[in-house]
Short mmCIF file of C-alpha atoms in Angstrom, two decimals:
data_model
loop_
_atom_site.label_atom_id
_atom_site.label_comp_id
_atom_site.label_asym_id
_atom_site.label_seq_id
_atom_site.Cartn_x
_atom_site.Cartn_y
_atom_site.Cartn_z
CA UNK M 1 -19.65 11.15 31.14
CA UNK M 2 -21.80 8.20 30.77
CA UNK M 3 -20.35 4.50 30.00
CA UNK M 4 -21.92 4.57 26.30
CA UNK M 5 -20.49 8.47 25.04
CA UNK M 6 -17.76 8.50 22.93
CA UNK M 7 -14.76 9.90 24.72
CA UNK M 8 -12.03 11.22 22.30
CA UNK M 9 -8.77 11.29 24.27
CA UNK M 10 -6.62 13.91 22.36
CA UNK M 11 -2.80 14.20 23.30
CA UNK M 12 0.82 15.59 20.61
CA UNK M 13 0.21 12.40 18.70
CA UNK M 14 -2.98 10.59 18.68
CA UNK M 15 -6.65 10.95 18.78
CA UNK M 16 -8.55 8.00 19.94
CA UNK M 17 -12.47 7.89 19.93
CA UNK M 18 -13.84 4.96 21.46
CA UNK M 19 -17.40 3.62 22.89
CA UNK M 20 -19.75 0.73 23.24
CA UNK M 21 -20.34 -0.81 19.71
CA UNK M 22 -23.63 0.94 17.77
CA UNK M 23 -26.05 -1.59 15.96
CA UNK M 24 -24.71 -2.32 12.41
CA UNK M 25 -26.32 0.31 10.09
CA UNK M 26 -26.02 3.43 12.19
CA UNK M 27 -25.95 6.02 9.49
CA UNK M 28 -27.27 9.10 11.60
CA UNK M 29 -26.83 10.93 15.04
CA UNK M 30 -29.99 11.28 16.96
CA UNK M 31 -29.86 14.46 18.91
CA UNK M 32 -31.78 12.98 22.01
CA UNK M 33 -29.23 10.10 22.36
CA UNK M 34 -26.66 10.25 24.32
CA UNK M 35 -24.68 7.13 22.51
CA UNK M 36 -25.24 9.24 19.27
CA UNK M 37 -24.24 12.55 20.64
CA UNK M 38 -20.89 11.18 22.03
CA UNK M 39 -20.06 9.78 18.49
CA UNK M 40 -21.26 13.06 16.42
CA UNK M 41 -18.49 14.99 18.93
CA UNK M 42 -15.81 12.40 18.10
CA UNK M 43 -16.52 12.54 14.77
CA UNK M 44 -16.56 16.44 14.89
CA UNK M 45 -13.28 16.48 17.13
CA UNK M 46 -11.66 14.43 14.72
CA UNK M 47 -12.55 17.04 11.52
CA UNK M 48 -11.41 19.95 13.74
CA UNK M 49 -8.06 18.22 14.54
CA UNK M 50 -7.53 16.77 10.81
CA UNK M 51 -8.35 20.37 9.60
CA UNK M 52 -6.27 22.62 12.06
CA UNK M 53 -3.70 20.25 14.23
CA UNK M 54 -0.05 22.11 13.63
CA UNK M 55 2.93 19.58 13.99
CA UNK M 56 7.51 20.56 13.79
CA UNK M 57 8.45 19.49 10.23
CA UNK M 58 8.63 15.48 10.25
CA UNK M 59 11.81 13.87 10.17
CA UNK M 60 12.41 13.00 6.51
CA UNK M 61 11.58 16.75 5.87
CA UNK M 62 14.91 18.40 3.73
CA UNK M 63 17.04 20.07 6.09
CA UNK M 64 18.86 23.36 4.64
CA UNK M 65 22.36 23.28 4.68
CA UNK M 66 22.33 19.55 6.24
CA UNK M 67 26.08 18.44 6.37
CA UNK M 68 27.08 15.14 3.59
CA UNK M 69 27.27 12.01 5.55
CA UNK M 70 30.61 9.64 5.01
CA UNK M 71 28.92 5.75 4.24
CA UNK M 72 30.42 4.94 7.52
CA UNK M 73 28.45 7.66 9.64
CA UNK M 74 25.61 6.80 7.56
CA UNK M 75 25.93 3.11 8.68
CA UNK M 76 26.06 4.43 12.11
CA UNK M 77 23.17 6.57 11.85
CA UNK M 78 21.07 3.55 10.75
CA UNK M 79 22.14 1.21 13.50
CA UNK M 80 21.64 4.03 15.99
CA UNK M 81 17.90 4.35 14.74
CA UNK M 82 18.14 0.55 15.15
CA UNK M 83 18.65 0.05 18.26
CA UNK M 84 16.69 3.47 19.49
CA UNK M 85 14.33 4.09 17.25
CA UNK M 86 12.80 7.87 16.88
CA UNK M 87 8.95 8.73 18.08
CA UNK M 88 6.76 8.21 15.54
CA UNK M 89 5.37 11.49 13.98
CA UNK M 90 2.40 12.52 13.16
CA UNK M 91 -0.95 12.17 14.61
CA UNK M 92 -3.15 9.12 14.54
CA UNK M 93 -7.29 8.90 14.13
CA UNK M 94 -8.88 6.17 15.51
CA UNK M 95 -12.63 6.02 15.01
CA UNK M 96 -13.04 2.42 14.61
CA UNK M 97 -16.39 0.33 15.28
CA UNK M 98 -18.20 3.74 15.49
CA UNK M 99 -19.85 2.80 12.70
CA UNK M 100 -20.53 6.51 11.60
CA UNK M 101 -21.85 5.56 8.79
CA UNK M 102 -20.76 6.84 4.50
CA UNK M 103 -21.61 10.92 4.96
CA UNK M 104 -19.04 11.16 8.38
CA UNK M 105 -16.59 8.70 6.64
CA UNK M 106 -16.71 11.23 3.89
CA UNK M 107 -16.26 14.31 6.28
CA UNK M 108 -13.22 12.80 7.61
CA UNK M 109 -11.60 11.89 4.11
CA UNK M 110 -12.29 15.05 2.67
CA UNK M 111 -10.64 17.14 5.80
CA UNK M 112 -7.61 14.74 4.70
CA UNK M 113 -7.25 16.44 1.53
CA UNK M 114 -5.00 18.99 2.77
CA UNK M 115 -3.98 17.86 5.81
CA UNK M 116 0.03 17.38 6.70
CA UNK M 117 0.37 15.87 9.74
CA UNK M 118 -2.10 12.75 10.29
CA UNK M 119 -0.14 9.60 9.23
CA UNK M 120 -2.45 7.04 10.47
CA UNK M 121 -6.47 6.94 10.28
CA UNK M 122 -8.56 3.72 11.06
CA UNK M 123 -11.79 3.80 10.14
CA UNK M 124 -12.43 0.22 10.86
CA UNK M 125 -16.08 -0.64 11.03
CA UNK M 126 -17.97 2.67 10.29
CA UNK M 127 -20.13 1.21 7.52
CA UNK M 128 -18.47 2.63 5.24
CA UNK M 129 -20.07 1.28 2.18
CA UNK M 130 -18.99 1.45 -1.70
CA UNK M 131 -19.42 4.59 -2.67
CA UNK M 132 -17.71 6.61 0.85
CA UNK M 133 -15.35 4.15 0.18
CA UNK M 134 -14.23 5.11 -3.56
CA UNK M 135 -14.85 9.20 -2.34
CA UNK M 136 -12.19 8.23 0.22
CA UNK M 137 -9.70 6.85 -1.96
CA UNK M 138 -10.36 9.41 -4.22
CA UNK M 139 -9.65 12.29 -1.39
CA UNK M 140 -6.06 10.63 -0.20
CA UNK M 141 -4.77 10.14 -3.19
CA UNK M 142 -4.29 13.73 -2.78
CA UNK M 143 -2.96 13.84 0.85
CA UNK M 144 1.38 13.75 0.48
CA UNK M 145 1.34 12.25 4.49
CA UNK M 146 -0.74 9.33 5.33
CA UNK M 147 1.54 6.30 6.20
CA UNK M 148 -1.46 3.82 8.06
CA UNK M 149 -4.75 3.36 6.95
CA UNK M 150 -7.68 0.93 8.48
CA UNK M 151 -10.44 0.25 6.74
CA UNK M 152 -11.49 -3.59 7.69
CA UNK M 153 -15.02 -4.25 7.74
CA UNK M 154 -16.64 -1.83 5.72
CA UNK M 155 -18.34 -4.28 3.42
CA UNK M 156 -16.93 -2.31 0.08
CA UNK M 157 -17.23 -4.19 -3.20
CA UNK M 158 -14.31 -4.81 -6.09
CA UNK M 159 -14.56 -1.47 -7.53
CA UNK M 160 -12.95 -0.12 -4.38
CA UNK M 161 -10.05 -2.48 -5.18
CA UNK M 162 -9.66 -1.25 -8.41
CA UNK M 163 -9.80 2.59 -7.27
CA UNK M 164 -6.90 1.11 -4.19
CA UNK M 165 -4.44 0.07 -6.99
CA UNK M 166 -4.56 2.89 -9.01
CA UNK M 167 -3.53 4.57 -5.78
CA UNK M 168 -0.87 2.19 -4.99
CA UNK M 169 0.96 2.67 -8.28
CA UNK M 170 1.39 6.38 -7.19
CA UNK M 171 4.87 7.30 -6.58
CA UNK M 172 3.37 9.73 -4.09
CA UNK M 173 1.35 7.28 -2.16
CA UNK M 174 3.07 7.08 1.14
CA UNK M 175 0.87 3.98 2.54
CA UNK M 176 3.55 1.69 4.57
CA UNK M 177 0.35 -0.21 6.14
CA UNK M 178 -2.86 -0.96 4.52
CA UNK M 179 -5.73 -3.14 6.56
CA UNK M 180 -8.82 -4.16 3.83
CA UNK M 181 -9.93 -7.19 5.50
CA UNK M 182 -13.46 -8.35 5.77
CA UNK M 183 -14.55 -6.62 2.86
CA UNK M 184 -15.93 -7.80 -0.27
CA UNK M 185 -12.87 -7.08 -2.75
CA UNK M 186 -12.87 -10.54 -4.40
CA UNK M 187 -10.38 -11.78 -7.16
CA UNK M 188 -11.78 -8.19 -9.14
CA UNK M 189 -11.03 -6.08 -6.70
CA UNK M 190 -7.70 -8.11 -5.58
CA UNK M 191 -5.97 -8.34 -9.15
CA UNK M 192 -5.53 -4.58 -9.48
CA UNK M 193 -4.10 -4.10 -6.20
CA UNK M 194 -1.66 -7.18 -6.64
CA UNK M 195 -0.67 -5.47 -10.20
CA UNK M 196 -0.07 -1.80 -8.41
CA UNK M 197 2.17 -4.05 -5.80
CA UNK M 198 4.36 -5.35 -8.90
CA UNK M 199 4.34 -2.13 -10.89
CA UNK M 200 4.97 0.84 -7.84
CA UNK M 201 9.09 0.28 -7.74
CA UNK M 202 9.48 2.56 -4.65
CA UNK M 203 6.42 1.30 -3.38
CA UNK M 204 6.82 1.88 0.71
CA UNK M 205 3.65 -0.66 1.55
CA UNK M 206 5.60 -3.01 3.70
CA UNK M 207 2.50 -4.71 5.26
CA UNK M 208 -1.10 -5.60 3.41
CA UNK M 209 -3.96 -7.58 4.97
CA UNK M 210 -6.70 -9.00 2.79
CA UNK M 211 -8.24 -11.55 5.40
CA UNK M 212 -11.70 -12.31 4.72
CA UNK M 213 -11.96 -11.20 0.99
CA UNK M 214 -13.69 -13.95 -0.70
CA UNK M 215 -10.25 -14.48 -2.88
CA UNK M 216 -9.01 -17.53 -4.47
CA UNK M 217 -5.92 -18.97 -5.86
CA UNK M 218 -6.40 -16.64 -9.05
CA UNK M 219 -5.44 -13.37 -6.22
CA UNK M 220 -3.41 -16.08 -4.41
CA UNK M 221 -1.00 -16.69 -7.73
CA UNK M 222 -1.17 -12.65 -8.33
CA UNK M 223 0.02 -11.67 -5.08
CA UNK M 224 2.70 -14.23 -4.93
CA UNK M 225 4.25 -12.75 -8.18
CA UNK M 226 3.63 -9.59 -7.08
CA UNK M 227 5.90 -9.90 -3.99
CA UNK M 228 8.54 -11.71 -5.50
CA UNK M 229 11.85 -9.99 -4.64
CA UNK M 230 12.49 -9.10 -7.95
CA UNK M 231 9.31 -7.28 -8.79
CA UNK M 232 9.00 -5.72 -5.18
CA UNK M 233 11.33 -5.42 -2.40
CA UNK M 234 9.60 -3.79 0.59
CA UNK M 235 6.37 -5.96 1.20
CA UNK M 236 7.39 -8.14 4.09
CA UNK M 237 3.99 -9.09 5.59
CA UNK M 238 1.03 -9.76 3.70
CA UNK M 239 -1.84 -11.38 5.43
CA UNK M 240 -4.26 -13.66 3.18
CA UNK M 241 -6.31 -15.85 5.94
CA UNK M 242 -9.66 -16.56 5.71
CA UNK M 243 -10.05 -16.80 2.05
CA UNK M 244 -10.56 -19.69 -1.03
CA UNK M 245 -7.00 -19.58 -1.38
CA UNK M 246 -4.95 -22.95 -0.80
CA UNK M 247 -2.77 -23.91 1.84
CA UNK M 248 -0.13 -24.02 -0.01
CA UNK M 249 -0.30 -20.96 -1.69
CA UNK M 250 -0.74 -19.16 1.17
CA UNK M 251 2.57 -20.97 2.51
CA UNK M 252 4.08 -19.75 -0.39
CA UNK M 253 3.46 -16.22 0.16
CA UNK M 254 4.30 -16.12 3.55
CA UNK M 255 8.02 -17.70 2.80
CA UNK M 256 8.67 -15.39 0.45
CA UNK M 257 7.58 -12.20 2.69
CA UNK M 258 9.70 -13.69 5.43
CA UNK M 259 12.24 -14.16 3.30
CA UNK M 260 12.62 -10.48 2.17
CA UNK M 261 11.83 -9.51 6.62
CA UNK M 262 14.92 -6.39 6.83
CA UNK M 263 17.74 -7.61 8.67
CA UNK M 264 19.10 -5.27 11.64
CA UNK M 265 21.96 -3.09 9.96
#
């Protein structure tokens, strides 16, 4: 296999796709390129795992008959998972800097519909655009078990932001990490995501990144109320670099993300 073919590496938890960067703008798959070829099969690979991959029930699945814990055994359950903490289930797609362009982005979003056992998909620099990017929200708000999702660099404008925190208020969004940076979300896209933050009381997004955004202090002030313990307790990281916002707003959020960092049990 030549240097510049995509060469998906498929194992029980992860499917990785990786090759030399395409030129910004790549939308199609030439059938007399090699480059192209390797990235239309990891692309391809990637829908055929989404849409047939077969996993054991994951771990927070109900368990019939499942004896009641004492609150000291649960206590030692918890420190147990602690100090050794269980594989990660669930598989992973990784397609990033492919740049597959909107109509693969929306293959892969739509195979997610259905699918139960993919918990993390980047789609990091695939030139996504706006409109993919809003058919892709749209599609996983109906998937019950994606817990990672990459989508830095796509270039999306504020409506996608909008579309993001309608998600995020879901009670059945399952999204514990969310990358968006170097997009165009701006203070219109930002203040509906900050307001799903605050609203979504068993919220599980523990870590956000925004870098790059083009927000200000009006996101910056948003955010910070949005994280506040009070309003949201499991938001621990949130990344806001690269932006209009002030030094000391962004100081501000990061104390008060550190400050709510889960102790060990």
């Amino acid at each position: 296999m030549s240097a510049t073919t995509a060469a998906p590496i498929v194992d029980a938890t992860s499917l990785d796709a990786t090759t030399t960067a395409l030129p910004a703008g790549a939308l199609g798959f030439p059938s007399k390129d090699p480059q192209f070829d390797g990235v239309a099969t990891a692309v391809n690979d990637a829908v055929n795992i989404i849409k047939t991959s077969t996993l054991p029930p994951p771990p927070w699945a109900p368990v019939a008959d499942a004896p009641r814990l004492r609150p000291s055994q649960i206590r030692e359950q918890q420190l147990q998972e602690f100090l050794n903490p269980p594989t990660a289930w669930g598989l992973k797609i990784n397609l990033s800097t492919l740049y597959i362009g909107p109509e693969q982005c929306t293959r892969i979003s739509q195979a997610m519909i259905l699918n139960k056992t993919v918990t993390s998909l980047d789609l990091s620099m695939c030139d996504m655009g706006t409109p993919a990017a809003l058919e892709m929200v749209a599609n996983l708000k109906r998937n019950t078990v994606l817990q990672h999702l990459n989508v830095n660099g796509n270039f999306f404008e504020p409506e996608v932001g909008v579309a993001l925190g309608e998600w995020l208020k879901s009670d059945k969004c399952r999204l514990e990490t969310l990358h968006l940076s170097c997009n165009h979300l701006g203070d219109t896209g930002m203040l509906p995501i900050a307001a799903a933050i605050k609203e979504n009381k068993v919220s599980r997004l523990s870590f956000l990144n925004v870098r790059g955004n083009m927000l200000t202090d009006v996101s910056g002030a948003a955010l910070l109320d949005a994280i506040q313990k009070e309003n949201n307790d499991a938001l621990n990281a949130l990344w806001v670099q690269v932006n209009d916002i002030s030094d000391d707003m962004a100081a501000q959020i990061t104390a008060v993300c550190s400050s709510k960092f889960p102790e060990p049990p």
